[in-house]
């Protein structure tokens, strides 16, 4: 989709659909202005329009070059935030699709939100709502692509609006990268094939990708990743991504770790098929988010040194599979008693987190579809976020929660009290890989905490990563959750105030 910003008079805009978001209280002025451009019919047709949230009126103008107008209510003006803008733009994309239009424009509403952020949000909402995964559809003759989105801008905000629209387009495309990877059929994303896809992304957008094969993983002693992989005919991979621009503000990197379980059968602790194993192609959504974020960092030229680590394997019950009761030795040297082979994510993440120590990172963020308990706690509306209690924990948590609110990829904190660690004590090894029914997301995080010695943020995104029912601008299937969160967080992290003095 092409995205642009224009300031030409509205009636000169040659467009199939012009979307006009209107807040309550702005109705009268908007209608007056529109009728000057598009004719008296505007006032008459929209006479009852109040601007209430989601209210919709179609208009077929008498003059001007727009084929059709859609007035969409945004509700009370003082409650218009970035998410409201994304959703109103998403509504525009739905309408555009229903009418099979090829070009659409959105009038950026005058609100208290700065024009740059507002345009970014409008473009994100529109593009993400227009996304469809059609790779496996043999007949797509019924689908019409929306080719162009125009943001209409008035006054002197053109430059800022253009910056925002461009950033919104890039971020939306990176979210789509993540969605595509999650939606891909598992046979097309074996660890090796996934690594190849990541290499292609790196090449295309100018960051580095180094793919380790099984021999290297063995040499490095990644006992968790290797144990999970044992029941699979496909070898594991460990992919190291690097974005290190010359103007990087940080010397020690921020490290992103993404769970790359390309298919989770549960292993010998086999999952039931219905509503469980049948969704497990999404178990690499954390990895997909890291890839999307690396693309965005490179494309937006964010001045930060960032490393991405992606341990990838499937989890299968093949004849050599690891078994419940087995004790494995991890990359860190710690031993783990595996009591459930379906708690595999923490084993591969633990090795990646332990390897991350070699970078002496200033911060590590891991993203993982880690526990069903996260879905029980928060559903699909927010991921769970946890952090270790070392330097700056409070500030770190605040920053990631704030990035979640702004980006729309929301995260909600869970506690990390010492007491929870008890649940992981093993009779025979240093720790066991399950903590029982209670506080499942927290005990998973407590497990990982054993393998970090740096400031660390853990994001359990089992719920929001994949939808069975669509939400505004998030269709069924992979959502690309985490990309916008990471980009927002890292953009803020790169602000000069952190690195001055
Ligand atoms: N990949 C699953 C978690 C998951 C469940 C993600 C549902 C998305 C939707 C993870 O590997 C898993 O199986 N976790 C177990 C852990 C348990 C055995 C301690 C779980 O949550 O049931
Ligand atoms: Mn599992
Ligand atoms: Zn899993």
mmCIF file of N, CA, C and O in Angstrom, residues 223-224 227 230 322-330 333-339 347 426-433:
data_model
loop_
_atom_site.group_PDB
_atom_site.id
_atom_site.type_symbol
_atom_site.label_atom_id
_atom_site.label_comp_id
_atom_site.label_asym_id
_atom_site.label_seq_id
_atom_site.Cartn_x
_atom_site.Cartn_y
_atom_site.Cartn_z
ATOM 1 N N UNK A 223 22.061 -27.095 26.330
ATOM 2 C CA UNK A 223 21.403 -28.350 26.686
ATOM 3 C C UNK A 223 19.887 -28.269 26.718
ATOM 4 O O UNK A 223 19.199 -29.264 26.498
ATOM 5 N N UNK A 224 19.340 -27.085 26.981
ATOM 6 C CA UNK A 224 17.887 -26.923 26.991
ATOM 7 C C UNK A 224 17.329 -27.027 25.580
ATOM 8 O O UNK A 224 16.406 -27.807 25.307
ATOM 9 N N UNK A 227 17.733 -30.581 24.249
ATOM 10 C CA UNK A 227 16.814 -31.557 24.854
ATOM 11 C C UNK A 227 15.433 -31.444 24.219
ATOM 12 O O UNK A 227 14.820 -32.441 23.843
ATOM 13 N N UNK A 230 15.195 -33.027 20.773
ATOM 14 C CA UNK A 230 15.570 -34.436 20.561
ATOM 15 C C UNK A 230 14.492 -35.303 19.919
ATOM 16 O O UNK A 230 14.788 -36.281 19.246
ATOM 17 N N UNK A 322 13.030 -36.235 24.682
ATOM 18 C CA UNK A 322 13.324 -36.162 26.120
ATOM 19 C C UNK A 322 12.077 -36.558 26.903
ATOM 20 O O UNK A 322 10.955 -36.416 26.408
ATOM 21 N N UNK A 323 12.311 -37.125 28.088
ATOM 22 C CA UNK A 323 11.195 -37.725 28.829
ATOM 23 C C UNK A 323 11.002 -37.061 30.196
ATOM 24 O O UNK A 323 11.951 -36.508 30.758
ATOM 25 N N UNK A 324 9.789 -37.097 30.726
ATOM 26 C CA UNK A 324 9.554 -36.586 32.080
ATOM 27 C C UNK A 324 10.410 -37.347 33.089
ATOM 28 O O UNK A 324 10.477 -38.584 33.042
ATOM 29 N N UNK A 325 11.070 -36.613 33.957
ATOM 30 C CA UNK A 325 11.955 -37.240 34.931
ATOM 31 C C UNK A 325 13.424 -37.100 34.545
ATOM 32 O O UNK A 325 14.326 -37.238 35.375
ATOM 33 N N UNK A 326 13.655 -36.793 33.300
ATOM 34 C CA UNK A 326 15.028 -36.618 32.810
ATOM 35 C C UNK A 326 15.648 -35.345 33.409
ATOM 36 O O UNK A 326 14.979 -34.335 33.572
ATOM 37 N N UNK A 327 16.933 -35.439 33.712
ATOM 38 C CA UNK A 327 17.650 -34.250 34.192
ATOM 39 C C UNK A 327 18.583 -33.763 33.088
ATOM 40 O O UNK A 327 19.355 -34.550 32.532
ATOM 41 N N UNK A 328 18.470 -32.489 32.739
ATOM 42 C CA UNK A 328 19.307 -31.961 31.664
ATOM 43 C C UNK A 328 20.243 -30.879 32.201
ATOM 44 O O UNK A 328 19.961 -30.248 33.232
ATOM 45 N N UNK A 329 21.360 -30.702 31.507
ATOM 46 C CA UNK A 329 22.311 -29.652 31.900
ATOM 47 C C UNK A 329 22.191 -28.501 30.911
ATOM 48 O O UNK A 329 22.323 -28.668 29.707
ATOM 49 N N UNK A 330 21.940 -27.332 31.457
ATOM 50 C CA UNK A 330 21.663 -26.154 30.643
ATOM 51 C C UNK A 330 22.965 -25.464 30.207
ATOM 52 O O UNK A 330 24.043 -25.756 30.731
ATOM 53 N N UNK A 333 25.127 -24.222 32.915
ATOM 54 C CA UNK A 333 25.719 -25.210 33.808
ATOM 55 C C UNK A 333 24.735 -25.738 34.838
ATOM 56 O O UNK A 333 24.967 -26.764 35.463
ATOM 57 N N UNK A 334 23.630 -25.021 35.030
ATOM 58 C CA UNK A 334 22.622 -25.489 35.992
ATOM 59 C C UNK A 334 21.926 -26.740 35.476
ATOM 60 O O UNK A 334 21.783 -26.933 34.272
ATOM 61 N N UNK A 335 21.447 -27.576 36.406
ATOM 62 C CA UNK A 335 20.711 -28.776 36.013
ATOM 63 C C UNK A 335 19.221 -28.576 36.243
ATOM 64 O O UNK A 335 18.804 -27.912 37.194
ATOM 65 N N UNK A 336 18.424 -29.151 35.336
ATOM 66 C CA UNK A 336 16.966 -29.004 35.415
ATOM 67 C C UNK A 336 16.305 -30.381 35.330
ATOM 68 O O UNK A 336 16.615 -31.177 34.434
ATOM 69 N N UNK A 337 15.422 -30.646 36.280
ATOM 70 C CA UNK A 337 14.612 -31.858 36.221
ATOM 71 C C UNK A 337 13.372 -31.542 35.392
ATOM 72 O O UNK A 337 12.574 -30.675 35.745
ATOM 73 N N UNK A 338 13.241 -32.234 34.262
ATOM 74 C CA UNK A 338 12.106 -31.986 33.361
ATOM 75 C C UNK A 338 10.933 -32.841 33.819
ATOM 76 O O UNK A 338 10.969 -34.069 33.685
ATOM 77 N N UNK A 339 9.926 -32.223 34.382
ATOM 78 C CA UNK A 339 8.785 -33.023 34.829
ATOM 79 C C UNK A 339 7.620 -32.956 33.856
ATOM 80 O O UNK A 339 6.677 -33.739 33.947
ATOM 81 N N UNK A 347 12.887 -23.725 28.623
ATOM 82 C CA UNK A 347 14.186 -24.408 28.480
ATOM 83 C C UNK A 347 15.016 -23.786 27.360
ATOM 84 O O UNK A 347 16.224 -23.569 27.503
ATOM 85 N N UNK A 426 13.659 -28.667 43.157
ATOM 86 C CA UNK A 426 13.646 -30.068 42.704
ATOM 87 C C UNK A 426 14.314 -30.952 43.752
ATOM 88 O O UNK A 426 15.227 -30.516 44.461
ATOM 89 N N UNK A 427 13.885 -32.213 43.843
ATOM 90 C CA UNK A 427 14.513 -33.158 44.763
ATOM 91 C C UNK A 427 15.873 -33.611 44.259
ATOM 92 O O UNK A 427 16.752 -33.959 45.052
ATOM 93 N N UNK A 428 16.035 -33.627 42.932
ATOM 94 C CA UNK A 428 17.258 -34.225 42.380
ATOM 95 C C UNK A 428 18.165 -33.257 41.632
ATOM 96 O O UNK A 428 19.356 -33.509 41.495
ATOM 97 N N UNK A 429 17.610 -32.139 41.126
ATOM 98 C CA UNK A 429 18.418 -31.214 40.316
ATOM 99 C C UNK A 429 18.389 -29.816 40.937
ATOM 100 O O UNK A 429 17.796 -29.609 41.996
ATOM 101 N N UNK A 430 19.024 -28.850 40.267
ATOM 102 C CA UNK A 430 19.041 -27.480 40.799
ATOM 103 C C UNK A 430 17.642 -26.868 40.815
ATOM 104 O O UNK A 430 17.304 -26.110 41.698
ATOM 105 N N UNK A 431 16.860 -27.192 39.802
ATOM 106 C CA UNK A 431 15.459 -26.761 39.788
ATOM 107 C C UNK A 431 14.662 -27.647 38.838
ATOM 108 O O UNK A 431 15.240 -28.418 38.070
ATOM 109 N N UNK A 432 13.340 -27.568 38.934
ATOM 110 C CA UNK A 432 12.498 -28.338 38.022
ATOM 111 C C UNK A 432 11.788 -27.389 37.067
ATOM 112 O O UNK A 432 11.715 -26.185 37.327
ATOM 113 N N UNK A 433 11.259 -27.913 35.981
ATOM 114 C CA UNK A 433 10.747 -27.014 34.940
ATOM 115 C C UNK A 433 9.268 -26.690 35.053
ATOM 116 O O UNK A 433 8.735 -25.980 34.200
#
